[in-house]
CSV table of N, CA and C in Angstrom, one decimal:
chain,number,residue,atom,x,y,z
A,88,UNK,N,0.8,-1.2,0.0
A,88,UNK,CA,0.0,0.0,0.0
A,88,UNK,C,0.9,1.2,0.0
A,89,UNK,N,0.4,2.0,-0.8
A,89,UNK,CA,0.9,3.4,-0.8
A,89,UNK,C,0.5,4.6,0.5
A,90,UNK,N,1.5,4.7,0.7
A,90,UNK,CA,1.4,5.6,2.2
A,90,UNK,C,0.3,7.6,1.9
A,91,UNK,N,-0.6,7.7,2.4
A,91,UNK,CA,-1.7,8.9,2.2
A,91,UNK,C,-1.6,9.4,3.5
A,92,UNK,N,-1.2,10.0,4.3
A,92,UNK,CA,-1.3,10.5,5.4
A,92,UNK,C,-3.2,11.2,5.7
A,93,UNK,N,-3.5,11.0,6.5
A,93,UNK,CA,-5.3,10.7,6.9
A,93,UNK,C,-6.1,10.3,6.6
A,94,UNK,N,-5.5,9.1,5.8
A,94,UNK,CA,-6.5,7.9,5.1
A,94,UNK,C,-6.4,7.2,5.9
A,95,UNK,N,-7.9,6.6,6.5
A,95,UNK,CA,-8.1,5.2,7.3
A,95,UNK,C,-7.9,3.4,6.4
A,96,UNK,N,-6.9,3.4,6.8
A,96,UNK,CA,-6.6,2.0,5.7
A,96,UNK,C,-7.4,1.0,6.7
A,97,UNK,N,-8.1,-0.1,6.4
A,97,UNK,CA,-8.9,-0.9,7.1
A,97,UNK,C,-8.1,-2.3,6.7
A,98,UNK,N,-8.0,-3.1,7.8
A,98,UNK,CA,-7.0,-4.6,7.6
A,98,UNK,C,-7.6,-5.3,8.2
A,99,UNK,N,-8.0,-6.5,7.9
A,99,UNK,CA,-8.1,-7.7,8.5
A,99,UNK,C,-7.2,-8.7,8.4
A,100,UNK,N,-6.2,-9.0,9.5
A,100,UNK,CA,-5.4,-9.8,10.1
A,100,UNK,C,-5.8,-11.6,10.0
A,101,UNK,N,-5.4,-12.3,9.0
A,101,UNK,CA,-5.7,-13.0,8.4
A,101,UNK,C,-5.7,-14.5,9.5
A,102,UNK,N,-4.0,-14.2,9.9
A,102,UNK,CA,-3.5,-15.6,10.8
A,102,UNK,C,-3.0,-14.8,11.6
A,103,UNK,N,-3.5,-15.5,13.1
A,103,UNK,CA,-2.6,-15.0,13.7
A,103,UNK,C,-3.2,-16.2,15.6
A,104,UNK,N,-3.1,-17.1,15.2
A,104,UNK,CA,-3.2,-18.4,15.7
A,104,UNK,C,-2.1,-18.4,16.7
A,105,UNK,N,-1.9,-19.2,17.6
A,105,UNK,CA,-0.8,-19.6,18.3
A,105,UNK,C,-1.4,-21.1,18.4
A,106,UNK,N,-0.4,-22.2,18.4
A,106,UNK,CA,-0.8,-23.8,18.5
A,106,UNK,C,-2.3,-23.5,18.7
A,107,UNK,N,-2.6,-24.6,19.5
A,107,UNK,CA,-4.0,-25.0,20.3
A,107,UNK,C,-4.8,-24.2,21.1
A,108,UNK,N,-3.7,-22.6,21.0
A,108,UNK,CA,-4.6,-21.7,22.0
A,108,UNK,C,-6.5,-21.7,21.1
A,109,UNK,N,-6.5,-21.1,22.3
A,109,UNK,CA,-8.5,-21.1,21.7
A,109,UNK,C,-8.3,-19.2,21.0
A,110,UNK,N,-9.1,-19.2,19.9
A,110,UNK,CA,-9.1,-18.0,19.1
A,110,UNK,C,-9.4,-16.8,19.9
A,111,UNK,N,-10.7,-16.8,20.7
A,111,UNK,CA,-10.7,-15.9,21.5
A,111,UNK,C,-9.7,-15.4,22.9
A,112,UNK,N,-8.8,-16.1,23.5
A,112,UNK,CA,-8.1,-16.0,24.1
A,112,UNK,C,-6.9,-15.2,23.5
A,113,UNK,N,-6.6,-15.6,22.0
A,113,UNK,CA,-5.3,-15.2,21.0
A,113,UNK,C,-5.6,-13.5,20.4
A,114,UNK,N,-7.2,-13.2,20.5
A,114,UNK,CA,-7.6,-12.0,20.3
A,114,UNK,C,-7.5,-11.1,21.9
A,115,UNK,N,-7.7,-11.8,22.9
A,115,UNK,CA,-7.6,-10.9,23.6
A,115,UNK,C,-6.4,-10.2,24.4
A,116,UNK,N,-5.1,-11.4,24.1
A,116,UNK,CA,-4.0,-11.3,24.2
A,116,UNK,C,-3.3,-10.3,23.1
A,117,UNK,N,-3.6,-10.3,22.0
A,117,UNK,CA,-3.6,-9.5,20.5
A,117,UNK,C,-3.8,-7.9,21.1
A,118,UNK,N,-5.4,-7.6,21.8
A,118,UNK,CA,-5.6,-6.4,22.2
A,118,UNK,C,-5.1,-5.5,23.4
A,119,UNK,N,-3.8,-6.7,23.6
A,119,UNK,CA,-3.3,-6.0,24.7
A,119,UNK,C,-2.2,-5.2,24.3
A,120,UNK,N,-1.4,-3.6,23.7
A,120,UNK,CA,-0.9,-2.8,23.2
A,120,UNK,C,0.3,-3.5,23.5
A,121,UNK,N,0.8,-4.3,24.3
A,121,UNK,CA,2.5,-4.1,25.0
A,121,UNK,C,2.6,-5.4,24.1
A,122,UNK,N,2.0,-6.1,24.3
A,122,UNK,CA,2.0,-7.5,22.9
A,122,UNK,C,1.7,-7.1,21.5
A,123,UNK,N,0.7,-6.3,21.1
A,123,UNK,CA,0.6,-6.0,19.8
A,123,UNK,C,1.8,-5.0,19.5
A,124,UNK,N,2.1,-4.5,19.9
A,124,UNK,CA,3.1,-3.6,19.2
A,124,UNK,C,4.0,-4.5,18.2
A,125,UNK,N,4.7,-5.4,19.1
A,125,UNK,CA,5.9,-6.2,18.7
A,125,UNK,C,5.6,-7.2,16.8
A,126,UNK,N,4.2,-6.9,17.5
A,126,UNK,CA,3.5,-7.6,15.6
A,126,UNK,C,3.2,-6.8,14.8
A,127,UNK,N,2.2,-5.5,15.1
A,127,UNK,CA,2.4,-4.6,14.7
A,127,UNK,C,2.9,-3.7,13.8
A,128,UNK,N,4.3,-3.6,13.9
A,128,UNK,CA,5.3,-2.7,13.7
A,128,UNK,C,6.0,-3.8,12.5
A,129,UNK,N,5.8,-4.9,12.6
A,129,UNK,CA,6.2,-5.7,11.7
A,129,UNK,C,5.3,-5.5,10.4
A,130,UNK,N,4.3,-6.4,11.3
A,130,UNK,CA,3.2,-5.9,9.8
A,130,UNK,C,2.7,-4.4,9.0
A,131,UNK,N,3.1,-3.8,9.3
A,131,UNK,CA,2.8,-2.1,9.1
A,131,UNK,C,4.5,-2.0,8.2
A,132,UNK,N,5.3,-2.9,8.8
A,132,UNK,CA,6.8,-2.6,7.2
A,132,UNK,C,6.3,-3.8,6.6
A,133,UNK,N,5.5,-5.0,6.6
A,133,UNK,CA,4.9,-5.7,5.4
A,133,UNK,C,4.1,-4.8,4.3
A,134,UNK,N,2.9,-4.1,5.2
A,134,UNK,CA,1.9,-3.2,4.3
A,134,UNK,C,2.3,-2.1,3.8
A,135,UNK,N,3.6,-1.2,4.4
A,135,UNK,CA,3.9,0.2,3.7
A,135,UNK,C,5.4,-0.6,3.8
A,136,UNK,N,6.1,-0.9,2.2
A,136,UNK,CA,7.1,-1.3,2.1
A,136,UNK,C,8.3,0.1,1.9
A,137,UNK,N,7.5,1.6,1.8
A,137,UNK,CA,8.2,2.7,2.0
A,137,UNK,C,8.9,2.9,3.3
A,138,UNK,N,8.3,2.1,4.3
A,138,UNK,CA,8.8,2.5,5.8
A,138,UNK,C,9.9,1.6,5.9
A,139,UNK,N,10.7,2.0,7.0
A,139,UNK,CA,11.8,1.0,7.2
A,139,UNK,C,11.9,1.2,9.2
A,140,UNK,N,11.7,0.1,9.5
A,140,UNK,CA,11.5,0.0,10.6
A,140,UNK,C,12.8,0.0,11.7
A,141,UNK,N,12.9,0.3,12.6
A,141,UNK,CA,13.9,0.8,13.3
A,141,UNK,C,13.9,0.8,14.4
A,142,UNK,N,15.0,0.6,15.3
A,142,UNK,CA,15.1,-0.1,16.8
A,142,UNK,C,15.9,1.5,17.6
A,143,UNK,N,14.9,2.4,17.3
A,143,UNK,CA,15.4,3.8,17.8
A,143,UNK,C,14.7,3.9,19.2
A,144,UNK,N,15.4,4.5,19.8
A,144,UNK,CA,14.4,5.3,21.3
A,144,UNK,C,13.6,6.7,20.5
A,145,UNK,N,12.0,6.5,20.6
A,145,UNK,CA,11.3,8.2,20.3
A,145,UNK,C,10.9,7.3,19.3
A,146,UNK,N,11.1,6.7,18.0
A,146,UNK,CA,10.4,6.2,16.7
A,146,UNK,C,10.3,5.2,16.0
A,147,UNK,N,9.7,5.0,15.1
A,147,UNK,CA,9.8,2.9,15.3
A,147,UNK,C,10.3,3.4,13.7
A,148,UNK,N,9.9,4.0,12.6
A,148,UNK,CA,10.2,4.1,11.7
A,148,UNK,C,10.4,5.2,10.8
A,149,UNK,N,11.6,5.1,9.7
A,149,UNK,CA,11.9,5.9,9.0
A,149,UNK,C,11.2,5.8,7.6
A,150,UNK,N,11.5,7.0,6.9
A,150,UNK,CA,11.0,6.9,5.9
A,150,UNK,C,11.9,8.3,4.4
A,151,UNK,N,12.4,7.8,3.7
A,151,UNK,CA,13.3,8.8,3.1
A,151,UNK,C,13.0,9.7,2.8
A,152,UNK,N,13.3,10.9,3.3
A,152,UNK,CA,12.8,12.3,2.7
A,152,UNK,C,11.9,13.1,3.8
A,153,UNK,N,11.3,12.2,5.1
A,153,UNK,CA,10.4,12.3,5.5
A,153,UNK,C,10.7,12.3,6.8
A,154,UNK,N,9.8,13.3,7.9
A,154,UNK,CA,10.1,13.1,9.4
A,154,UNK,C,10.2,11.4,9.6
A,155,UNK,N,10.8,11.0,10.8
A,155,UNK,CA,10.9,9.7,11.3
A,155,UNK,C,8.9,9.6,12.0
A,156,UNK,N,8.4,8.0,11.8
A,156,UNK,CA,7.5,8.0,12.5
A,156,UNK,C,7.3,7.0,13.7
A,157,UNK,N,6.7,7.8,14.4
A,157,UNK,CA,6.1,6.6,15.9
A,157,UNK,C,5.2,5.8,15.7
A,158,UNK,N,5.2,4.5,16.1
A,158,UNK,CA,3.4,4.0,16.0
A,158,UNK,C,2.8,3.6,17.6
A,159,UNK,N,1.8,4.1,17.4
A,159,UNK,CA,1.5,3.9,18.5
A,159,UNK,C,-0.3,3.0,18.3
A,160,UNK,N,-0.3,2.2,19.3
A,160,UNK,CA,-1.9,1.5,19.3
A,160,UNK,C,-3.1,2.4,20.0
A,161,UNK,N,-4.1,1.9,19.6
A,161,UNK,CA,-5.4,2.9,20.6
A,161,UNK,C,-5.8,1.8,20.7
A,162,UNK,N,-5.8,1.0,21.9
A,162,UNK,CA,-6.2,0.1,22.6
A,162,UNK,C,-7.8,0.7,23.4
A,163,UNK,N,-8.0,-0.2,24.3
A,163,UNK,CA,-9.4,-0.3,25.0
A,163,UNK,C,-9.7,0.9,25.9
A,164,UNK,N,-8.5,1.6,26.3
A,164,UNK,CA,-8.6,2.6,27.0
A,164,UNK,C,-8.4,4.5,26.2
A,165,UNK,N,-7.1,3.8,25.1
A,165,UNK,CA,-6.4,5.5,24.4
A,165,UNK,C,-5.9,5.1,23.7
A,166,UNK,N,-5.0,6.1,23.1
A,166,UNK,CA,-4.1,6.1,22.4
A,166,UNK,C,-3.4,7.6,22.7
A,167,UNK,N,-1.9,7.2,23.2
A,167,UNK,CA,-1.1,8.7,23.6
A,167,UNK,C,-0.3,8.5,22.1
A,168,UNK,N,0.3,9.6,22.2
A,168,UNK,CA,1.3,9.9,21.1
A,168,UNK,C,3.0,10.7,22.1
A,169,UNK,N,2.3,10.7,23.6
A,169,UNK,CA,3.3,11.0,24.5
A,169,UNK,C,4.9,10.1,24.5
A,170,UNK,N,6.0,10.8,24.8
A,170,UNK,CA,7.6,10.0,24.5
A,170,UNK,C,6.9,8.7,25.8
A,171,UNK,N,7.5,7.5,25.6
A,171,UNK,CA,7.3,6.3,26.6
A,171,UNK,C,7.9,6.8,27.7
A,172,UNK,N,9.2,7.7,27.8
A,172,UNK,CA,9.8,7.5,29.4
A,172,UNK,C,8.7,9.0,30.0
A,173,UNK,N,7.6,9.3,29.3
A,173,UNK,CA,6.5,10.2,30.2
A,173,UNK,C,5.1,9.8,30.7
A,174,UNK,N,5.3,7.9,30.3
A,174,UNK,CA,4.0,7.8,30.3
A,174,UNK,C,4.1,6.0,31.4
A,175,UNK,N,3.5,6.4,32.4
A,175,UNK,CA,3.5,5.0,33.7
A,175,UNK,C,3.9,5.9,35.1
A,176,UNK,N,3.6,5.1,35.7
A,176,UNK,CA,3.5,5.7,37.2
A,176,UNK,C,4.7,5.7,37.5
A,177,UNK,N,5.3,7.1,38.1
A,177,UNK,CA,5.9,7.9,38.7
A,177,UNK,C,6.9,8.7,37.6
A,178,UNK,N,6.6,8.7,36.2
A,178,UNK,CA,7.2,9.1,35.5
A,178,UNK,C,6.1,10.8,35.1
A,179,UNK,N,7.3,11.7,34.8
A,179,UNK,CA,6.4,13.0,34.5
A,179,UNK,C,6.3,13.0,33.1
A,180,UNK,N,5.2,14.3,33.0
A,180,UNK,CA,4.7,14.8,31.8
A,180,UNK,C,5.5,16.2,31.7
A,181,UNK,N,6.3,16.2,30.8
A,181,UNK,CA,7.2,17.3,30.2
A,181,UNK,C,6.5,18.6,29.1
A,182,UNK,N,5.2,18.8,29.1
A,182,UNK,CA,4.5,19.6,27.7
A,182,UNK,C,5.9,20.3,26.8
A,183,UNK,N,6.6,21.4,27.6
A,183,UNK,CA,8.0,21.5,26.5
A,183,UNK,C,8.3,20.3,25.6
A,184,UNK,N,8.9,19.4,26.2
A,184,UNK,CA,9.7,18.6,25.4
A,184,UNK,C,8.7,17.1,24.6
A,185,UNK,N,7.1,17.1,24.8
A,185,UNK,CA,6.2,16.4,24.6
A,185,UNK,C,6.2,17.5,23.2
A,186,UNK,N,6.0,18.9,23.0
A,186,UNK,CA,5.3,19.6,22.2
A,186,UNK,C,6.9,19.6,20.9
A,187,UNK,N,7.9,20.1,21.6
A,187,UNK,CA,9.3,19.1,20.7
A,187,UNK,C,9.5,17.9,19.5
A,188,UNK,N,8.8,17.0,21.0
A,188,UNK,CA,8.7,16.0,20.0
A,188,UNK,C,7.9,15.6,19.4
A,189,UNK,N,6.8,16.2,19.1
A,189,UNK,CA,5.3,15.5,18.7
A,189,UNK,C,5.7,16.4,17.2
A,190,UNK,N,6.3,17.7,17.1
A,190,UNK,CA,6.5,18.7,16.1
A,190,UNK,C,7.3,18.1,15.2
A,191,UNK,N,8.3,16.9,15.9
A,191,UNK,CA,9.6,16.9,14.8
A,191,UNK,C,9.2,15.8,14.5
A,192,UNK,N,7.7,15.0,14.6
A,192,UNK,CA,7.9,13.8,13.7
A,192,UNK,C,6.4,13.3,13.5
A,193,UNK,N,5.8,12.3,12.6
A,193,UNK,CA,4.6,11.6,12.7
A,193,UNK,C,4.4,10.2,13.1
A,194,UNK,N,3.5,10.2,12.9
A,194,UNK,CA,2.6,8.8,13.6
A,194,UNK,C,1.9,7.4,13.0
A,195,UNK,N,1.8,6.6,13.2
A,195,UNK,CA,0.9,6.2,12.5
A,195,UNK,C,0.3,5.4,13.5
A,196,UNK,N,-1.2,5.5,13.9
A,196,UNK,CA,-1.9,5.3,14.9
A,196,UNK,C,-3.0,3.8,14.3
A,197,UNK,N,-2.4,2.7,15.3
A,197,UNK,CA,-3.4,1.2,14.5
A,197,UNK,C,-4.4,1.2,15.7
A,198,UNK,N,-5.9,1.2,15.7
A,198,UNK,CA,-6.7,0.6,16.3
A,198,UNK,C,-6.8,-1.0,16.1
A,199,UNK,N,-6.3,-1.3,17.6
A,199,UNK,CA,-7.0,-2.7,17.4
A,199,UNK,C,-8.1,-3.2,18.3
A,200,UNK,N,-9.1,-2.6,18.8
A,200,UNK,CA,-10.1,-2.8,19.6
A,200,UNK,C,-11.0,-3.8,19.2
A,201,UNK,N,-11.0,-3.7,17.8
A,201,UNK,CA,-12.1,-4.9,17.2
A,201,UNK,C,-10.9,-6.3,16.7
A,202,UNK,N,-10.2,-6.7,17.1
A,202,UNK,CA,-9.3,-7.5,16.2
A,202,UNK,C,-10.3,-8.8,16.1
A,203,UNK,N,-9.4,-9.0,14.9
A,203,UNK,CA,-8.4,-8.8,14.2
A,203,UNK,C,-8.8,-7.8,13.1
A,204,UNK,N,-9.7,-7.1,12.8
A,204,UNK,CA,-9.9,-5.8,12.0
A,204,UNK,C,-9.0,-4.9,12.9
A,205,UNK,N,-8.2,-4.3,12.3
A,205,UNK,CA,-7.4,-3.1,12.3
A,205,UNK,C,-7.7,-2.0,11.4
A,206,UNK,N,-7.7,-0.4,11.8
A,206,UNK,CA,-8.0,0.8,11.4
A,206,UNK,C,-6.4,1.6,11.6
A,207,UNK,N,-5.9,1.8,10.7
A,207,UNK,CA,-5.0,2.4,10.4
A,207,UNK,C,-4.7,3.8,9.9
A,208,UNK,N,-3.9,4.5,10.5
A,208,UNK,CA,-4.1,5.8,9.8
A,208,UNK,C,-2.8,6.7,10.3
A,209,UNK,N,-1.9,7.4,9.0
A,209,UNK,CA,-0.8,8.1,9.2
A,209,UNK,C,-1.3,9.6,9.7
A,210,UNK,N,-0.7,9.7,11.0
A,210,UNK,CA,-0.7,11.9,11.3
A,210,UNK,C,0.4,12.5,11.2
A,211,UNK,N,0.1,13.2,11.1
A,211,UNK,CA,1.2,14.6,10.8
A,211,UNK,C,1.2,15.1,12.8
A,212,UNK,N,2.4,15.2,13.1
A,212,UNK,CA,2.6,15.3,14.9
A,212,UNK,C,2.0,16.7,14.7
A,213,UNK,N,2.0,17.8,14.2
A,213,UNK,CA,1.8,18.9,14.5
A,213,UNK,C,-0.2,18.5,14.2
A,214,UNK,N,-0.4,18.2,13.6
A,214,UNK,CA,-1.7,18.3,12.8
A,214,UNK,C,-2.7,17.7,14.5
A,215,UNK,N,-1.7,16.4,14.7
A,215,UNK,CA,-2.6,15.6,16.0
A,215,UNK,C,-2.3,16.5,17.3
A,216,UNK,N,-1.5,17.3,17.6
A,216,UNK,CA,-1.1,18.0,18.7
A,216,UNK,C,-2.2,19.6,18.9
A,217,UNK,N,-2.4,20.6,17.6
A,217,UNK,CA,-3.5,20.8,17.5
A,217,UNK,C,-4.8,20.3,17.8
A,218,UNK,N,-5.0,19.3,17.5
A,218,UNK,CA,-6.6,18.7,17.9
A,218,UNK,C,-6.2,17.9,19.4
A,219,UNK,N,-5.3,17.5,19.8
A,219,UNK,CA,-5.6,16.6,21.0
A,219,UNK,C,-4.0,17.4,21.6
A,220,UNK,N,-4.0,18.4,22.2
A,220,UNK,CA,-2.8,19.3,22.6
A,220,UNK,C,-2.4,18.6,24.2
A,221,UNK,N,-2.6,17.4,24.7
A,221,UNK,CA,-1.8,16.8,25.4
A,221,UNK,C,-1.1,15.0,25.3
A,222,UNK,N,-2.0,15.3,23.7
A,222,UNK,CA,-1.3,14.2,22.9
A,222,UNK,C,-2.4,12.5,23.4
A,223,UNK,N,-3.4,13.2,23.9
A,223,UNK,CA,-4.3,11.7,24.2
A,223,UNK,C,-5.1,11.7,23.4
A,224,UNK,N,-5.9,10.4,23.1
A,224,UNK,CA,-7.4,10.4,22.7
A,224,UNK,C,-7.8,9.5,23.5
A,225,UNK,N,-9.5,9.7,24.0
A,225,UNK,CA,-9.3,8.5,25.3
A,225,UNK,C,-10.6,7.8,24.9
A,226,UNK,N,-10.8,6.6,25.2
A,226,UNK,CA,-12.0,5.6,24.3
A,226,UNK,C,-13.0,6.6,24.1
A,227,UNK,N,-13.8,7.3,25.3
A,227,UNK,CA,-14.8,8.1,25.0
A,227,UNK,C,-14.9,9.1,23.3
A,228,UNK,N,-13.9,9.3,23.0
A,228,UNK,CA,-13.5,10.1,21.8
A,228,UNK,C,-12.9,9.3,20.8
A,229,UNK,N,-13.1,8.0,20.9
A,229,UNK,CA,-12.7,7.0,20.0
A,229,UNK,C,-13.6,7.6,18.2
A,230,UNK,N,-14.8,7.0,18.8
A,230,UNK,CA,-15.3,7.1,18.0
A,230,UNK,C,-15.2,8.4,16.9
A,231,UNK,N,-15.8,9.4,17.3
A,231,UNK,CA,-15.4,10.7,17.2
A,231,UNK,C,-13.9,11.0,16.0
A,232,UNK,N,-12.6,10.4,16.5
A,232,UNK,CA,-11.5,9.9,16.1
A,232,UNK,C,-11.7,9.3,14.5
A,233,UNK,N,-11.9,8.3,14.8
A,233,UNK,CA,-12.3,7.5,13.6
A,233,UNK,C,-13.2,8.4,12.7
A,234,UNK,N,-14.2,8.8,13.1
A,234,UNK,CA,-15.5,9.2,12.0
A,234,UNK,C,-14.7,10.8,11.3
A,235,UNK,N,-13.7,11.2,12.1
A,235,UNK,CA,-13.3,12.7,11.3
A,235,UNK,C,-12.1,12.2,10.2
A,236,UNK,N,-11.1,11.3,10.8
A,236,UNK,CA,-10.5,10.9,9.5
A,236,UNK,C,-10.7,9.9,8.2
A,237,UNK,N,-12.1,8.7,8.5
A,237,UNK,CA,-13.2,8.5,7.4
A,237,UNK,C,-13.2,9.3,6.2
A,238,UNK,N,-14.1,10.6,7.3
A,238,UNK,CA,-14.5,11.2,6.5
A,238,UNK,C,-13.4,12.4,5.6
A,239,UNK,N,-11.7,12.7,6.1
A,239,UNK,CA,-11.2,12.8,5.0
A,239,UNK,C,-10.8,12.0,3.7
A,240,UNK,N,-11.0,10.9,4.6
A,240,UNK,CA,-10.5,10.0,3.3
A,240,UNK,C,-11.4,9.6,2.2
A,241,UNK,N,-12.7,10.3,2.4
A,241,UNK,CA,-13.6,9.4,1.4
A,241,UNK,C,-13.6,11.2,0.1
């Protein structure tokens, strides 16, 4: 697939089995962010073979010519776009150095709440820092989320 920055690319996750586990158990394991990433990030340099994936602190992938991008999941509760060492208990929120780094690079945000259907979609850091300026979206505004970038893409 060709990379469109605010197009919702829509995926269904074909295999994704472990032995004898039971399917629903393998989905709900799937929708936990700290495990999906690790698949994730793989399958997203399968589907955009422009990206090139990368073992950086701050970004998972590059792209030539182009800011470096983060991916981040919007799991059952959010989706931050916040640096990892500002986000878990007892770590701070920096807005300077959050607003830094959300400016110098983009995103590409995968819902997986329905898995194995995935909702994919590349932002521009400045573009999502404007609309959500502490870098959250939180389930409540899920939907909301989804239905405004739809609707650029149609």
């Amino acid at each position: 697939m060709q990379i469109q920055f605010n197009k919702v690319y829509n995926y269904e996750v074909k295999d994704y089995g472990f032995d004898d586990l039971d399917n629903d158990l393998v989905i709900d394991i799937f929708k936990d962010g700290r495990v999906f990433s690790h698949f994730s990030e793989r399958l997203l340099n399968k589907l955009f073979p422009e990206l090139t994936r990368v073992d950086k602190i701050g970004y998972d992938f590059t792209r030539e010519g182009y800011p470096n991008l983060d991916a981040k999941t919007f799991t059952r509760k959010k989706v931050e776009i916040c640096p990892s060492n500002m986000l878990g208990q007892g770590r701070v929120f920096d807005q300077e150095k959050f607003e830094r780094t959300v400016l110098s690079q983009d995103y590409i945000i995968t819902d997986n709440t329905a898995f194995p259907h995935l909702k994919i979609v590349f932002v521009h850091g400045k573009a999502f820092i404007e609309q959500y300026p502490k870098g959250k979206v939180t389930n409540p505004n899920r939907k909301q989320f989804w239905e405004k970038y739809e609707e650029i893409s149609t």
